[in-house]
Amino acid sequence: MKVADVFRVRNPEIRALHLTWIAFFITFYVWFNMAPLASSMLKSVDWLTKDDIRLFAICNVALTIPARIIVGMALDRFGPRRVFSVLMVLMAIPALVFAFGTTMMQLLVSRLVLSSIGASFVVGIHMTAMWFKPRDIGFAEGFYAGWGNFGSAAAAISLPTIALQMYGGEDGWRWAIAQSAIFMAAYGVYYWFAITDGPVGTVHRKPRKAIALEVSTWGDMVKLILWTIPLVGVLGILVWRIESMGYIGRTGALICYGVITAIVIYQIIQILRVNIPILKKGVPEDDKYPFNSVAALNSTYFANFGAELAVVSMLPMFFEETWSLSAAAAGMIAASFAFVNLLARPMGGLVSDRMGNRRFVMLAYMFGISIGFALMGFMNSSWPLIIAVAITVFTSFFVQGAEGATFGIIPSIKRRLTGQISGMAGAYGNVGAVVYLTIFTFVTPTQFFYIIAAGAFISWVLCLMWLKEPESGFAEEYQVSSVDLQIEEEARQKQAGATAG
């Protein structure tokens, strides 16, 4: 696939790519529609405080982690078209409740529920994988994710103007948020009718059970359990933050910890229920896949996407205080970190497609991240500002490229399980953000940069040991195993039986 191909909108796969990144763009636009309107909210609602806004910001990412896991399972069962459409329509409801909420509890709960919309990322990843062949998947996924993530920047740029100029008044922010929600719901309905799950005639191969990820060996099952615990367990950090801010008491926190523990235990039980019968029966050689590769990519997304979310949150203040800049100037410079996303992420996927070795590209990007953040740790007020900005852009280039390279590999690991693997890796990006942002509350910016540099280097080591080059990474078609064919035949017989009945 060439860059010029993205303009061939009459090609079905290109049309599907554009329809899907627009859906992703809209969901991220709605997801991040609060931050640019926070000051308007404080002026409009006299009972709202800055601490409330900070709490809403935490709630805004809280349920994204479990949502990405659940949506990943739903993808393998229902397909990305249905899941994406339903997600956009359903998430418009909490967005509207937040827009017109009149109590603290209404705003808090609606923001918490709305955080599930962050699962949209893994839906589009799956849909894109349905339309593009292994040899082109890197660039296609990078293009999708690059423009989709730009939705958050578009919200920051346009929503204040919409609130002040189009609607005006004290409730302008409410109508601006409501408008974005209504538009998202309308596009969700349109998306249902405008696209299919892959080209017409495509067989949507899916696992027999989508409640937990299938593995190939007993050892992999143990590893899956170990990698599943932090996914939900990390929410305990959020509970601790909310309790320490005084929004819930000790009893409420203990109840939350109990719920989190129960969910973790439930997840482990589901893993055992799905995999013990499969492993006792024996997994055919052509159906096995390396779970170590999944674990390695979990670590890369923890280290690159997690670091990105954390750095974007602290970078403006770092530039403002270190070089004594105005808030506006620091914000503009810090925005360069996110703006690189538009170019670097598709390029990461394109390089992954062209180099002929997706593992090497992944290793190169992760090593570049560790070098970049280490250099940012050396930056101080004695450095020329232009050099600091150049290093920031250099680091961002590797961070965004690594994100693109991560999802350039995932569809080729195990086609039947793409949704769940994407969901797990995507959730680990949010786990990384929660962990890094929590660490940042205890250290200086310089120490913080060294820590995330070390995190990237550890991920590089894990990739060096565990990540394997996908067997069908550059093939014309994804690998089909004997189990895939068996599931396909069972579905055909089931459908024939239903028709005859």
Coordinates of C-alpha atoms in Angstrom, one line a residue:
M1 CA 0.0 0.0 0.0
K2 CA 1.3 3.5 -1.0
V3 CA 0.6 6.8 0.7
A4 CA -1.2 8.0 -2.4
D5 CA -3.7 5.1 -2.1
V6 CA -5.4 6.8 0.8
F7 CA -6.9 9.2 -1.8
R8 CA -8.4 6.4 -3.9
V9 CA -11.7 6.7 -2.0
R10 CA -13.6 4.6 -4.5
N11 CA -11.7 1.5 -3.5
P12 CA -13.9 -0.3 -0.9
E13 CA -11.0 -0.8 1.6
I14 CA -10.0 2.9 1.4
R15 CA -13.6 4.0 1.9
A16 CA -13.8 1.6 4.9
L17 CA -10.6 3.1 6.3
H18 CA -11.9 6.7 6.1
L19 CA -15.3 5.7 7.5
T20 CA -13.6 4.1 10.5
W21 CA -11.0 6.7 11.3
I22 CA -13.8 9.3 11.2
A23 CA -15.8 7.2 13.7
F24 CA -12.7 7.0 15.9
F25 CA -12.0 10.7 15.5
I26 CA -15.6 11.5 16.7
T27 CA -15.4 9.2 19.7
F28 CA -12.1 10.8 20.9
Y29 CA -13.6 14.3 20.2
V30 CA -16.5 13.4 22.6
W31 CA -14.2 11.7 25.1
F32 CA -12.0 14.8 25.5
N33 CA -14.7 17.4 25.3
M34 CA -14.5 18.4 29.0
A35 CA -10.9 19.7 29.4
P36 CA -11.2 22.6 26.9
L37 CA -14.5 23.7 28.5
A38 CA -13.4 23.3 32.2
S39 CA -12.9 27.0 32.8
S40 CA -16.3 27.8 31.3
M41 CA -17.9 25.1 33.5
L42 CA -16.3 26.7 36.7
K43 CA -17.6 30.1 35.7
S44 CA -21.1 28.8 34.9
V45 CA -21.7 26.4 37.9
D46 CA -21.0 28.0 41.3
W47 CA -21.0 24.7 43.2
L48 CA -18.2 23.2 41.0
T49 CA -14.6 23.5 42.1
K50 CA -11.2 22.8 40.5
D51 CA -10.9 19.7 42.7
D52 CA -14.1 18.4 41.1
I53 CA -12.7 19.0 37.7
R54 CA -9.6 17.0 38.6
L55 CA -11.8 14.2 39.9
F56 CA -13.7 14.2 36.6
A57 CA -10.4 13.9 34.8
I58 CA -9.6 10.7 36.8
C59 CA -13.1 9.3 36.1
N60 CA -12.6 10.1 32.4
V61 CA -10.0 7.3 32.1
A62 CA -11.2 5.0 34.8
L63 CA -13.5 2.5 33.0
T64 CA -11.6 2.7 29.7
I65 CA -9.4 -0.2 30.9
P66 CA -12.2 -2.8 31.6
A67 CA -14.2 -1.4 28.7
R68 CA -11.4 -2.2 26.3
I69 CA -11.3 -5.8 27.6
I70 CA -15.1 -6.3 27.4
V71 CA -15.3 -4.6 24.0
G72 CA -12.5 -6.8 22.7
M73 CA -14.5 -9.9 23.6
A74 CA -17.7 -8.4 22.0
L75 CA -15.7 -7.8 18.8
D76 CA -14.9 -11.4 18.3
R77 CA -18.5 -12.4 18.9
F78 CA -20.5 -9.6 17.1
G79 CA -18.0 -8.0 14.7
P80 CA -16.7 -4.4 14.7
R81 CA -19.6 -2.8 12.6
R82 CA -22.2 -3.6 15.2
V83 CA -20.0 -2.9 18.2
F84 CA -18.8 0.5 16.9
S85 CA -22.3 1.6 16.0
V86 CA -23.8 0.6 19.3
L87 CA -20.9 2.1 21.2
M88 CA -21.4 5.5 19.5
V89 CA -25.1 5.5 20.1
L90 CA -25.0 4.3 23.7
M91 CA -22.2 6.6 24.8
A92 CA -24.1 9.6 23.5
I93 CA -26.4 9.1 26.5
P94 CA -23.9 9.7 29.3
A95 CA -22.4 12.6 27.2
L96 CA -25.9 14.3 27.2
V97 CA -26.4 13.6 30.9
F98 CA -23.0 15.3 31.6
A99 CA -23.9 18.2 29.3
F100 CA -27.2 18.9 31.2
G101 CA -26.3 17.5 34.7
T102 CA -27.4 19.7 37.6
T103 CA -25.7 17.8 40.5
M104 CA -22.2 16.7 41.4
M105 CA -23.3 13.0 41.4
Q106 CA -24.9 13.3 37.9
L107 CA -21.7 14.8 36.5
L108 CA -19.4 12.3 38.2
V109 CA -21.3 9.1 37.3
S110 CA -21.9 10.3 33.7
R111 CA -18.2 11.1 33.2
L112 CA -17.3 7.7 34.7
V113 CA -19.6 5.8 32.3
L114 CA -18.5 8.0 29.4
S115 CA -14.9 6.8 29.9
S116 CA -15.9 3.5 28.3
I117 CA -15.9 5.3 25.0
G118 CA -12.1 5.0 25.0
A119 CA -12.7 1.4 23.9
S120 CA -13.5 2.7 20.4
F121 CA -9.8 2.4 19.6
V122 CA -9.7 -1.4 19.6
V123 CA -12.9 -1.5 17.6
G124 CA -11.4 0.4 14.7
I125 CA -8.2 -1.6 14.9
H126 CA -10.2 -4.8 14.4
M127 CA -12.3 -3.3 11.6
T128 CA -9.2 -2.1 9.8
A129 CA -7.6 -5.5 10.1
M130 CA -10.8 -7.0 8.5
W131 CA -10.3 -4.9 5.3
F132 CA -6.5 -4.9 4.8
K133 CA -4.1 -7.7 4.0
P134 CA -1.2 -8.5 6.3
R135 CA 1.4 -6.8 4.1
D136 CA -0.5 -3.4 4.3
I137 CA -1.9 -3.6 7.8
G138 CA 0.9 -1.5 9.5
F139 CA 0.3 1.7 7.5
A140 CA -3.5 1.2 7.5
E141 CA -3.6 0.8 11.3
G142 CA -1.2 3.8 11.8
F143 CA -3.2 6.0 9.5
Y144 CA -6.4 5.1 11.3
A145 CA -5.0 5.7 14.8
G146 CA -3.1 8.8 13.9
W147 CA -6.1 10.7 12.6
G148 CA -8.4 9.2 15.2
N149 CA -6.2 10.4 18.1
F150 CA -6.3 13.9 16.5
G151 CA -9.9 14.0 17.7
S152 CA -8.8 15.1 21.2
A153 CA -6.7 17.9 19.7
A154 CA -9.6 19.0 17.5
A155 CA -11.9 19.1 20.6
A156 CA -9.4 21.4 22.3
I157 CA -9.2 23.7 19.3
S158 CA -12.8 23.9 18.3
L159 CA -15.1 23.4 21.4
P160 CA -14.3 26.7 23.2
T161 CA -15.1 28.6 20.0
I162 CA -18.3 26.7 19.5
A163 CA -19.4 27.3 23.1
L164 CA -18.6 31.0 23.1
Q165 CA -19.3 32.0 19.5
M166 CA -22.1 29.7 18.3
Y167 CA -24.1 29.4 21.5
G168 CA -22.7 31.9 24.0
G169 CA -24.1 32.6 27.5
E170 CA -23.5 30.6 30.7
D171 CA -24.8 27.4 29.2
G172 CA -22.8 27.6 26.0
W173 CA -20.5 24.8 27.2
R174 CA -23.5 22.5 27.8
W175 CA -24.8 22.9 24.3
A176 CA -21.3 22.4 22.8
I177 CA -20.9 19.1 24.6
A178 CA -24.5 18.1 23.7
Q179 CA -23.9 18.9 20.0
S180 CA -20.9 16.6 19.9
A181 CA -22.9 13.8 21.5
I182 CA -25.8 14.1 19.1
F183 CA -23.5 14.1 16.1
M184 CA -21.7 11.0 17.4
A185 CA -25.0 9.1 17.8
A186 CA -26.1 10.1 14.3
Y187 CA -22.8 8.9 12.8
G188 CA -23.2 5.7 14.8
V189 CA -26.5 5.0 13.0
Y190 CA -24.9 6.0 9.6
Y191 CA -21.9 3.7 10.3
W192 CA -24.2 0.7 10.8
F193 CA -25.5 1.0 7.2
A194 CA -22.4 2.4 5.5
I195 CA -19.9 -0.4 6.1
T196 CA -19.6 -4.2 6.4
D197 CA -17.2 -6.4 8.5
G198 CA -14.6 -6.7 5.8
P199 CA -15.2 -7.0 2.0
V200 CA -18.4 -8.7 0.9
G201 CA -18.1 -12.5 1.2
T202 CA -15.4 -12.2 4.0
V203 CA -15.7 -15.0 6.5
H204 CA -15.6 -13.5 10.0
R205 CA -13.7 -16.2 11.9
K206 CA -14.3 -15.9 15.6
P207 CA -13.5 -18.0 18.7
R208 CA -16.0 -20.5 20.1
K209 CA -16.0 -18.5 23.4
A210 CA -15.2 -14.9 23.7
I211 CA -15.4 -14.6 27.5
A212 CA -11.6 -15.1 27.8
L213 CA -8.5 -15.3 25.5
E214 CA -7.6 -18.7 24.3
V215 CA -4.0 -19.9 24.8
S216 CA -1.9 -22.7 23.4
T217 CA -0.2 -24.2 26.4
W218 CA -0.6 -24.6 30.2
G219 CA 2.3 -22.3 30.7
D220 CA 0.7 -19.6 28.6
M221 CA -2.5 -19.9 30.7
V222 CA -0.5 -19.1 33.8
K223 CA 1.1 -16.1 32.0
L224 CA -2.4 -14.9 30.8
I225 CA -3.6 -15.0 34.4
L226 CA -0.6 -13.0 35.6
W227 CA -1.0 -10.4 32.8
T228 CA -4.8 -10.1 33.5
I229 CA -4.5 -9.2 37.2
P230 CA -3.0 -5.7 36.6
L231 CA -5.6 -4.8 34.0
V232 CA -8.4 -4.6 36.6
G233 CA -6.2 -4.4 39.7
V234 CA -4.8 -1.0 38.6
L235 CA -8.2 0.5 39.3
G236 CA -7.2 0.2 42.9
I237 CA -4.8 3.0 42.4
L238 CA -7.7 5.2 41.2
V239 CA -9.7 4.3 44.2
W240 CA -6.8 5.2 46.5
R241 CA -6.5 8.6 44.7
I242 CA -10.2 9.4 45.0
E243 CA -10.1 8.4 48.7
S244 CA -7.0 10.5 49.4
M245 CA -8.8 13.5 47.8
G246 CA -11.6 13.0 50.2
Y247 CA -14.4 12.2 47.8
I248 CA -15.2 8.9 49.3
G249 CA -14.7 7.5 52.9
R250 CA -12.8 4.5 54.0
T251 CA -15.9 2.3 53.9
G252 CA -16.6 3.3 50.3
A253 CA -13.0 2.6 49.4
L254 CA -13.1 -0.8 50.9
I255 CA -16.3 -1.6 49.0
C256 CA -14.6 -0.5 45.8
Y257 CA -11.5 -2.6 46.6
G258 CA -13.8 -5.6 47.2
V259 CA -15.5 -5.1 43.8
I260 CA -12.2 -4.9 42.0
T261 CA -11.0 -8.1 43.7
A262 CA -14.2 -9.9 42.8
I263 CA -13.8 -8.8 39.1
V264 CA -10.2 -10.1 39.1
I265 CA -11.3 -13.4 40.5
Y266 CA -14.2 -13.6 38.0
Q267 CA -11.7 -13.0 35.1
I268 CA -9.4 -15.7 36.3
I269 CA -12.3 -18.2 36.5
Q270 CA -13.3 -17.3 33.0
I271 CA -9.8 -18.0 31.8
L272 CA -9.8 -21.4 33.4
R273 CA -13.3 -22.2 32.1
V274 CA -12.3 -21.4 28.5
N275 CA -8.8 -22.9 28.4
I276 CA -8.8 -26.0 30.6
P277 CA -11.1 -28.0 28.2
I278 CA -9.1 -26.8 25.2
L279 CA -5.7 -27.7 26.7
K280 CA -7.0 -31.1 27.9
K281 CA -8.1 -31.9 24.4
G282 CA -4.8 -30.6 22.9
V283 CA -4.2 -27.7 20.7
P284 CA -3.2 -28.6 17.1
E285 CA 0.2 -27.4 16.1
D286 CA -1.1 -25.2 13.3
D287 CA -3.4 -23.4 15.8
K288 CA -0.8 -22.5 18.4
Y289 CA 0.4 -19.0 18.7
P290 CA 3.1 -17.4 21.0
F291 CA 1.5 -15.7 24.0
N292 CA 4.9 -14.3 24.8
S293 CA 4.4 -12.0 21.8
V294 CA 1.1 -10.8 23.2
A295 CA 2.9 -10.1 26.6
A296 CA 5.7 -8.2 24.8
L297 CA 3.2 -6.0 23.0
N298 CA 1.3 -5.4 26.2
S299 CA 4.5 -4.0 27.6
T300 CA 5.2 -1.8 24.5
Y301 CA 1.8 -0.2 24.7
F302 CA 2.2 0.3 28.4
A303 CA 5.5 2.0 27.7
N304 CA 4.6 4.1 24.7
F305 CA 0.9 5.0 24.9
G306 CA 1.0 5.1 28.7
A307 CA 4.0 7.4 28.6
E308 CA 2.3 9.6 25.9
L309 CA -0.8 10.2 28.0
A310 CA 1.3 10.9 31.1
V311 CA 3.7 13.2 29.4
V312 CA 1.0 15.2 27.6
S313 CA -0.5 15.9 31.0
M314 CA 2.7 17.3 32.5
L315 CA 4.7 18.8 29.6
P316 CA 3.0 22.2 29.4
M317 CA 3.8 23.0 33.1
F318 CA 7.4 21.6 32.6
F319 CA 8.1 24.0 29.8
E320 CA 6.4 26.9 31.6
E321 CA 8.3 26.5 34.8
T322 CA 11.7 25.5 33.3
W323 CA 12.0 28.2 30.7
S324 CA 9.7 30.8 32.4
L325 CA 7.3 30.8 29.5
S326 CA 3.7 32.1 29.4
A327 CA 1.1 29.4 29.8
A328 CA -0.1 30.0 26.2
A329 CA 3.5 29.6 24.7
A330 CA 4.2 26.5 26.9
G331 CA 0.9 25.0 25.7
M332 CA 1.8 25.6 22.1
I333 CA 5.2 24.0 22.4
A334 CA 3.9 21.1 24.4
A335 CA 1.2 20.5 21.8
S336 CA 4.0 19.6 19.4
F337 CA 4.3 16.3 21.2
A338 CA 0.7 15.3 20.3
F339 CA 0.7 17.0 16.9
V340 CA 3.5 14.7 15.7
N341 CA 1.0 11.9 16.0
L342 CA -0.6 12.8 12.6
L343 CA 2.7 11.9 10.7
A344 CA 4.6 9.7 13.0
R345 CA 2.0 7.1 13.7
P346 CA 1.2 6.2 10.1
M347 CA 4.9 6.3 9.4
G348 CA 5.5 3.8 12.1
G349 CA 3.0 1.4 10.5
L350 CA 4.5 2.2 7.0
V351 CA 8.0 1.4 8.1
S352 CA 6.7 -1.8 9.7
D353 CA 5.2 -2.8 6.4
R354 CA 8.3 -1.9 4.3
M355 CA 11.2 -3.1 6.4
G356 CA 10.3 -6.8 6.0
N357 CA 10.9 -7.4 9.7
R358 CA 8.2 -6.1 12.1
R359 CA 10.1 -7.3 15.2
F360 CA 13.2 -5.3 14.3
V361 CA 11.1 -2.2 13.7
M362 CA 9.4 -2.6 17.1
L363 CA 12.8 -3.0 18.8
A364 CA 14.2 0.1 17.1
Y365 CA 11.3 2.3 18.1
M366 CA 11.3 1.1 21.7
F367 CA 15.1 1.8 22.0
G368 CA 14.5 5.2 20.4
I369 CA 11.9 6.0 23.1
S370 CA 14.3 5.1 25.9
I371 CA 17.0 7.3 24.4
G372 CA 14.6 10.2 23.8
F373 CA 13.1 10.3 27.3
A374 CA 16.6 9.9 28.8
L375 CA 17.7 13.0 26.9
M376 CA 14.6 14.9 28.1
G377 CA 15.7 14.0 31.6
F378 CA 18.9 16.0 31.0
M379 CA 17.0 19.1 29.9
N380 CA 17.1 22.2 32.1
S381 CA 16.9 26.0 31.9
S382 CA 20.5 26.3 30.6
W383 CA 19.5 24.5 27.4
P384 CA 18.5 26.5 24.4
L385 CA 14.7 26.2 24.1
I386 CA 14.9 25.3 20.4
I387 CA 17.1 22.2 21.3
A388 CA 14.6 21.2 24.0
V389 CA 11.8 21.4 21.5
A390 CA 13.7 19.4 18.9
I391 CA 14.4 16.6 21.5
T392 CA 10.7 16.6 22.5
V393 CA 9.6 16.2 18.9
F394 CA 12.3 13.5 18.3
T395 CA 11.0 11.6 21.3
S396 CA 7.4 12.0 20.3
F397 CA 8.3 10.7 16.8
F398 CA 9.5 7.4 18.3
V399 CA 6.6 7.2 20.8
Q400 CA 3.9 7.6 18.2
G401 CA 5.8 5.4 15.7
A402 CA 6.1 2.6 18.3
E403 CA 2.3 2.8 18.8
G404 CA 1.8 2.3 15.1
A405 CA 4.3 -0.5 15.0
T406 CA 2.6 -2.3 17.9
F407 CA -0.7 -2.5 16.1
G408 CA 1.0 -3.4 12.9
I409 CA 1.9 -6.7 14.5
I410 CA -1.2 -7.6 16.5
P411 CA -3.5 -8.7 13.6
S412 CA -1.0 -11.2 12.4
I413 CA -0.5 -13.0 15.8
K414 CA -3.8 -14.8 15.8
R415 CA -6.4 -13.6 13.3
R416 CA -9.3 -15.3 15.2
L417 CA -8.4 -13.5 18.4
T418 CA -7.5 -10.0 17.1
G419 CA -10.3 -8.3 19.0
Q420 CA -9.2 -9.7 22.4
I421 CA -5.5 -9.2 21.8
S422 CA -6.1 -5.6 20.7
G423 CA -8.3 -5.0 23.7
M424 CA -5.7 -6.3 26.1
A425 CA -2.8 -4.4 24.6
G426 CA -5.0 -1.2 24.3
A427 CA -6.0 -1.6 28.0
Y428 CA -2.3 -1.9 29.0
G429 CA -1.8 1.6 27.4
N430 CA -4.3 3.0 30.0
V431 CA -2.7 0.9 32.7
G432 CA 0.6 2.6 31.9
A433 CA -1.0 6.0 32.0
V434 CA -2.5 5.4 35.4
V435 CA 0.8 4.0 36.8
Y436 CA 3.0 6.8 35.3
L437 CA 0.6 9.6 36.4
T438 CA 0.6 8.2 39.9
I439 CA 4.4 8.0 40.0
F440 CA 4.6 11.6 38.7
T441 CA 2.9 12.8 41.9
F442 CA 5.9 11.7 43.9
V443 CA 8.9 12.7 41.7
T444 CA 10.4 15.7 39.9
P445 CA 10.0 16.1 36.1
T446 CA 13.6 15.1 35.6
Q447 CA 13.2 11.9 37.7
F448 CA 9.9 11.2 35.8
F449 CA 11.6 11.3 32.4
Y450 CA 14.3 8.9 33.6
I451 CA 11.6 6.5 35.0
I452 CA 9.6 6.4 31.7
A453 CA 12.9 6.0 29.8
A454 CA 13.6 3.0 32.0
G455 CA 10.1 1.6 31.4
A456 CA 10.7 1.8 27.6
F457 CA 14.1 0.1 28.0
I458 CA 12.5 -2.7 30.0
S459 CA 9.9 -3.2 27.3
W460 CA 12.7 -3.3 24.7
V461 CA 14.4 -6.1 26.7
L462 CA 11.0 -8.0 26.9
C463 CA 10.6 -7.6 23.1
L464 CA 14.1 -8.9 22.6
M465 CA 13.4 -12.0 24.6
W466 CA 9.7 -12.7 23.8
L467 CA 8.5 -11.0 20.6
K468 CA 8.5 -13.3 17.6
E469 CA 8.1 -12.3 13.9
P470 CA 4.5 -13.2 12.9
E471 CA 4.5 -16.1 10.4
S472 CA 2.0 -14.3 8.1
G473 CA 3.2 -10.8 8.8
F474 CA 3.7 -10.0 5.1
A475 CA 1.5 -12.6 3.4
E476 CA -1.3 -12.1 1.0
E477 CA -3.8 -13.5 3.5
Y478 CA -3.9 -14.2 7.2
Q479 CA -3.0 -17.7 8.3
V480 CA -6.0 -20.1 8.7
S481 CA -5.6 -23.0 11.0
S482 CA -7.5 -26.4 11.1
V483 CA -9.4 -25.1 14.2
D484 CA -10.5 -22.0 12.2
L485 CA -11.8 -24.2 9.4
Q486 CA -13.6 -26.5 12.0
I487 CA -15.3 -23.5 13.6
E488 CA -16.3 -22.2 10.2
E489 CA -17.8 -25.6 9.3
E490 CA -19.7 -25.8 12.6
A491 CA -21.2 -22.4 12.0
R492 CA -22.2 -23.4 8.5
Q493 CA -23.9 -26.6 9.8
K494 CA -25.6 -24.6 12.5
Q495 CA -26.9 -22.1 10.0
A496 CA -28.1 -24.9 7.7
G497 CA -29.9 -26.6 10.6
A498 CA -31.6 -23.3 11.6
T499 CA -32.7 -22.7 8.0
A500 CA -34.0 -26.3 7.7
G501 CA -35.9 -26.0 11.0

